[in-house]
């Protein structure tokens, strides 16, 4: 039987406990079944499980990230006989630790992130890798303790630097909520005959391409990138891309696309080129399945991109 999991992430004092408590009291979330509430940090507020009118809520504390394992979490389900799970996750723990420890029956239904609007910019500046870790898969970002003196655009950019799909909400001290309505037009024209990707916009374009492949099928694109080659590649093909940094030097990755080009043999490893190519979703030996494939129209050697490292800022 599948067990739905509701994951609440954020840093200490971000309001996770209050939000989960209100969720459990919400009639729309009530269930006659048993809920396992996993607490992965000690907050200032505590849960009073006698106040929930739905089914039984059983609280279990996890004191160490190292404790997380499939066997451990599976044993908790068997002990509590819970049919759904709510997790208040520790902001200092990497989420992959939890993902790797989820038993196969556990299905992540929703993931929310809460941030204190008064400290979010500081957290992002000083603990960017942890902020990115929590933002990446969250469907809804809630900035609580918000007031109109706080720069909404600064908060908006923290989220949009990582996710273009997550919804953003701003919660005021009186409990009222305003939803983010700031438009995020792409910095290039998706309807142009040739979609011209500036050096500074490569990371944004590559992420948008990854998230919405179908809308680029059949489009012609032009951008600057680094050639990657190896002997295993089929004749007449290479990979072109850029090194992209999401949050810090530790997560820099080469993000590229397969390209078919009759002159591929003339290109060298790490050559910088400006490529104009048609992009299609089709099978290719390099992918072993269907994927985005460029068919080169024009390839010209050039100087490195400025900046060479592609980022979201």
Coordinates of C-alpha atoms in Angstrom, one line a residue:
X1 CA 0.0 0.0 0.0
X2 CA 1.3 3.4 -0.9
X3 CA 2.0 5.8 2.0
X4 CA 1.6 9.5 1.2
X5 CA 4.4 11.7 2.5
X6 CA 4.1 15.4 3.2
X7 CA 7.5 17.0 3.6
X8 CA 8.0 20.4 5.3
X9 CA 11.5 21.9 5.0
X10 CA 13.1 25.1 6.2
X11 CA 15.5 26.3 8.9
X12 CA 15.0 26.5 12.6
X13 CA 12.5 29.2 13.6
X14 CA 11.0 29.3 10.1
X15 CA 7.5 28.5 11.2
X16 CA 7.3 24.8 10.2
X17 CA 5.8 23.6 13.5
X18 CA 3.0 26.3 13.4
X19 CA 2.3 25.5 9.8
X20 CA 2.1 21.8 10.3
X21 CA 0.0 22.2 13.4
X22 CA -2.5 24.4 11.4
X23 CA -2.5 21.8 8.6
X24 CA -3.4 19.0 11.0
X25 CA -6.2 21.0 12.4
X26 CA -7.6 21.9 9.0
X27 CA -10.8 19.9 8.3
X28 CA -9.7 19.5 4.6
X29 CA -6.6 17.6 5.8
X30 CA -8.3 15.5 8.5
X31 CA -8.1 11.7 8.2
X32 CA -9.4 8.9 10.3
X33 CA -6.2 7.0 9.7
X34 CA -3.1 7.2 11.8
X35 CA -0.5 9.8 10.9
X36 CA 3.2 9.4 11.7
X37 CA 4.7 12.8 12.4
X38 CA 8.5 12.7 12.1
X39 CA 10.4 15.5 13.9
X40 CA 13.9 16.0 12.8
X41 CA 14.8 19.0 15.0
X42 CA 13.9 20.5 18.3
X43 CA 11.9 23.7 17.8
X44 CA 10.6 26.1 20.4
X45 CA 7.0 25.1 19.8
X46 CA 5.5 21.6 20.6
X47 CA 2.6 19.6 19.2
X48 CA -0.4 18.8 21.3
X49 CA -1.8 15.7 19.6
X50 CA -4.9 15.8 21.7
X51 CA -6.1 18.8 19.7
X52 CA -6.4 17.0 16.4
X53 CA -9.9 15.8 15.7
X54 CA -9.0 13.4 13.0
X55 CA -7.2 10.1 13.4
X56 CA -4.4 9.4 15.7
X57 CA -1.2 11.4 15.3
X58 CA 2.0 9.7 16.6
X59 CA 5.1 11.8 17.0
X60 CA 8.5 10.2 16.5
X61 CA 11.8 12.2 16.9
X62 CA 14.8 11.6 14.7
X63 CA 17.9 13.1 16.4
X64 CA 20.5 12.5 13.8
X65 CA 20.7 12.5 10.0
X66 CA 22.7 9.3 10.2
X67 CA 19.7 7.6 11.7
X68 CA 17.7 7.9 8.5
X69 CA 17.6 4.6 6.6
X70 CA 15.0 2.5 4.7
X71 CA 15.0 -0.1 7.5
X72 CA 14.5 2.5 10.2
X73 CA 11.6 4.3 8.6
X74 CA 10.0 1.0 7.6
X75 CA 10.2 -0.1 11.2
X76 CA 8.4 3.1 12.3
X77 CA 5.5 2.4 10.0
X78 CA 5.2 -1.2 11.2
X79 CA 5.3 0.0 14.8
X80 CA 2.8 2.8 14.4
X81 CA 0.7 1.3 11.7
X82 CA 0.5 4.8 10.2
X83 CA -1.0 5.2 6.7
X84 CA 0.4 8.6 6.0
X85 CA 3.6 10.5 7.0
X86 CA 4.3 14.2 7.8
X87 CA 8.0 15.2 8.1
X88 CA 9.3 18.3 9.8
X89 CA 12.8 18.2 8.3
X90 CA 16.0 19.7 9.8
X91 CA 17.2 22.6 7.7
X92 CA 20.8 21.6 8.2
X93 CA 20.3 18.1 6.8
X94 CA 20.6 17.5 3.1
X95 CA 17.3 16.3 1.6
X96 CA 19.0 13.5 -0.4
X97 CA 19.5 11.8 3.0
X98 CA 15.7 11.6 3.4
X99 CA 15.0 10.7 -0.2
X100 CA 17.5 7.8 -0.1
X101 CA 15.9 6.5 3.1
X102 CA 12.3 6.5 1.9
X103 CA 10.9 3.0 1.8
X104 CA 9.5 2.1 -1.7
X105 CA 5.9 2.3 -0.5
X106 CA 6.5 6.0 0.5
X107 CA 5.2 8.4 -2.1
X108 CA 6.2 12.0 -1.8
X109 CA 2.9 13.8 -2.3
X110 CA 3.9 17.4 -1.5
X111 CA 7.0 19.3 -0.4
X112 CA 6.7 22.8 1.1
X113 CA 9.5 25.2 2.2
X114 CA 9.0 27.8 4.9
X115 CA 11.4 30.8 5.3
X116 CA 11.4 33.7 7.7
X117 CA 11.0 36.7 5.4
X118 CA 13.1 38.9 7.8
X119 CA 16.1 36.6 7.6
X120 CA 15.8 34.9 4.2
X121 CA 18.2 37.1 2.4
X122 CA 20.8 36.6 5.1
X123 CA 20.4 32.8 5.1
X124 CA 20.6 32.8 1.3
X125 CA 23.8 34.8 1.3
X126 CA 25.5 32.7 4.1
X127 CA 24.1 29.2 3.5
X128 CA 23.3 29.3 -0.2
X129 CA 24.0 25.5 -0.7
X130 CA 21.5 24.6 2.0
X131 CA 18.9 27.0 0.7
X132 CA 19.2 25.6 -2.8
X133 CA 18.9 22.1 -1.4
X134 CA 15.5 22.9 0.1
X135 CA 14.2 25.1 -2.7
X136 CA 14.9 22.7 -5.6
X137 CA 12.0 20.4 -5.2
X138 CA 9.5 22.4 -3.1
X139 CA 6.2 23.1 -4.8
X140 CA 5.3 26.0 -2.5
X141 CA 7.6 28.5 -0.8
X142 CA 6.0 30.4 2.1
X143 CA 7.8 33.5 3.4
X144 CA 6.2 34.1 6.8
X145 CA 6.6 37.1 9.1
X146 CA 6.4 39.2 5.9
X147 CA 5.6 42.9 6.0
X148 CA 5.4 45.6 3.3
X149 CA 8.8 47.0 4.3
X150 CA 10.5 43.9 3.1
X151 CA 11.8 43.8 -0.4
X152 CA 9.5 41.3 -2.1
X153 CA 11.6 41.2 -5.3
X154 CA 14.7 40.1 -3.3
X155 CA 12.7 37.2 -1.9
X156 CA 11.2 36.4 -5.3
X157 CA 14.7 36.2 -6.8
X158 CA 15.9 33.8 -4.2
X159 CA 13.3 31.3 -5.4
X160 CA 13.4 32.0 -9.1
X161 CA 17.1 31.6 -9.2
X162 CA 16.4 27.9 -8.5
X163 CA 12.9 27.2 -9.5
X164 CA 10.6 28.8 -12.1
X165 CA 7.7 26.5 -11.2
X166 CA 7.4 26.8 -7.4
X167 CA 4.5 28.9 -6.1
X168 CA 5.4 31.7 -3.7
X169 CA 3.3 33.0 -0.9
X170 CA 3.9 35.9 1.6
X171 CA 2.3 35.5 5.0
X172 CA 1.7 38.5 7.2
X173 CA 1.8 38.6 11.0
X174 CA -2.0 38.7 11.1
X175 CA -2.2 35.5 9.1
X176 CA -3.3 37.0 5.8
X177 CA -1.5 35.7 2.7
X178 CA -0.5 37.3 -0.5
X179 CA 0.5 35.2 -3.5
X180 CA 3.4 36.2 -5.7
X181 CA 2.3 37.7 -9.0
X182 CA 5.7 39.0 -10.3
X183 CA 6.1 38.0 -13.9
X184 CA 9.2 36.2 -15.0
X185 CA 9.5 36.6 -18.7
X186 CA 12.3 34.6 -20.2
X187 CA 15.3 36.8 -21.3
X188 CA 15.1 35.6 -24.9
X189 CA 12.3 35.4 -27.5
X190 CA 11.0 31.8 -27.7
X191 CA 9.0 32.7 -30.8
X192 CA 11.9 34.2 -32.8
X193 CA 12.9 32.5 -36.0
X194 CA 16.3 32.0 -34.3
X195 CA 16.2 31.9 -30.4
X196 CA 19.4 33.9 -29.5
X197 CA 20.8 32.9 -26.1
X198 CA 23.1 35.5 -24.6
X199 CA 26.1 34.3 -22.6
X200 CA 24.6 35.4 -19.3
X201 CA 21.3 33.6 -20.0
X202 CA 22.6 30.1 -20.8
X203 CA 21.8 28.6 -17.4
X204 CA 18.2 30.0 -17.4
X205 CA 17.7 28.7 -21.0
X206 CA 19.2 25.2 -20.2
X207 CA 17.0 24.8 -17.2
X208 CA 13.9 26.0 -19.1
X209 CA 14.7 23.6 -21.8
X210 CA 15.1 20.7 -19.3
X211 CA 11.8 21.5 -17.7
X212 CA 9.8 22.2 -20.9
X213 CA 11.4 20.2 -23.7
X214 CA 8.3 20.0 -26.0
X215 CA 8.1 23.7 -26.5
X216 CA 11.6 23.8 -28.0
X217 CA 10.9 20.9 -30.4
X218 CA 11.6 22.1 -33.9
X219 CA 13.0 25.5 -32.8
X220 CA 16.3 27.0 -34.1
X221 CA 18.6 28.2 -31.4
X222 CA 21.9 30.1 -31.3
X223 CA 24.3 30.1 -28.4
X224 CA 28.0 30.0 -27.4
X225 CA 29.3 26.8 -25.8
X226 CA 32.2 24.4 -25.1
X227 CA 32.8 21.4 -27.3
X228 CA 33.0 18.0 -25.6
X229 CA 34.2 14.9 -27.4
X230 CA 35.4 11.4 -26.8
X231 CA 36.2 8.4 -29.0
X232 CA 33.0 6.6 -28.1
X233 CA 30.8 9.3 -29.8
X234 CA 29.3 8.3 -33.1
X235 CA 31.0 9.9 -36.1
X236 CA 29.6 13.3 -37.0
X237 CA 28.5 14.1 -33.5
X238 CA 29.7 16.0 -30.4
X239 CA 28.3 17.6 -27.3
X240 CA 28.1 21.3 -26.8
X241 CA 27.3 23.0 -23.5
X242 CA 28.5 25.2 -20.6
X243 CA 29.7 24.7 -17.0
X244 CA 26.8 25.7 -14.8
X245 CA 26.9 26.7 -11.2
X246 CA 23.7 26.5 -9.2
X247 CA 24.8 27.7 -5.8
X248 CA 28.5 27.1 -5.1
X249 CA 31.8 25.7 -6.6
X250 CA 31.0 22.2 -5.4
X251 CA 28.0 21.9 -7.6
X252 CA 29.5 23.0 -10.9
X253 CA 28.4 20.7 -13.7
X254 CA 28.9 20.5 -17.4
X255 CA 25.4 20.8 -19.0
X256 CA 25.3 20.0 -22.7
X257 CA 23.3 18.7 -25.6
X258 CA 24.1 16.2 -28.3
X259 CA 24.8 17.8 -31.7
X260 CA 24.9 16.2 -35.1
X261 CA 27.4 18.1 -37.4
X262 CA 29.1 16.9 -40.5
X263 CA 32.2 18.8 -39.6
X264 CA 32.4 17.4 -36.0
X265 CA 35.9 15.9 -36.7
X266 CA 37.4 19.3 -37.2
X267 CA 36.4 20.4 -33.7
X268 CA 38.7 19.9 -30.7
X269 CA 37.9 19.1 -27.1
X270 CA 37.1 22.4 -25.2
X271 CA 36.9 24.5 -28.3
X272 CA 34.5 27.5 -27.8
X273 CA 32.1 27.8 -30.7
X274 CA 29.0 29.8 -31.6
X275 CA 26.4 27.3 -32.9
X276 CA 23.2 27.8 -34.8
X277 CA 21.2 24.6 -34.8
X278 CA 17.7 23.1 -35.1
X279 CA 16.6 21.4 -31.9
X280 CA 14.5 18.3 -32.1
X281 CA 13.3 15.7 -29.6
X282 CA 14.3 12.3 -31.1
X283 CA 16.3 9.2 -30.3
X284 CA 20.1 9.3 -30.5
X285 CA 22.8 6.8 -29.8
X286 CA 24.4 9.2 -27.3
X287 CA 21.3 9.2 -25.1
X288 CA 20.2 5.7 -25.7
X289 CA 16.6 7.1 -25.8
X290 CA 14.7 10.1 -27.0
X291 CA 16.2 13.4 -26.0
X292 CA 17.0 16.9 -27.3
X293 CA 19.3 16.7 -30.3
X294 CA 20.8 19.6 -32.2
X295 CA 21.4 19.5 -35.9
X296 CA 24.0 22.1 -36.7
X297 CA 23.3 24.8 -39.3
X298 CA 26.4 26.8 -38.6
X299 CA 29.4 26.3 -36.3
X300 CA 32.0 29.0 -35.8
X301 CA 35.1 29.0 -33.5
X302 CA 35.0 31.9 -31.0
X303 CA 36.4 33.3 -27.8
X304 CA 35.1 32.1 -24.4
X305 CA 31.7 33.2 -23.1
X306 CA 31.6 36.2 -20.8
X307 CA 31.3 35.1 -18.0
X308 CA 32.7 31.6 -18.8
X309 CA 30.8 30.1 -15.9
X310 CA 27.1 30.1 -16.4
X311 CA 25.0 31.0 -13.3
X312 CA 21.4 32.0 -12.5
X313 CA 22.3 35.5 -11.3

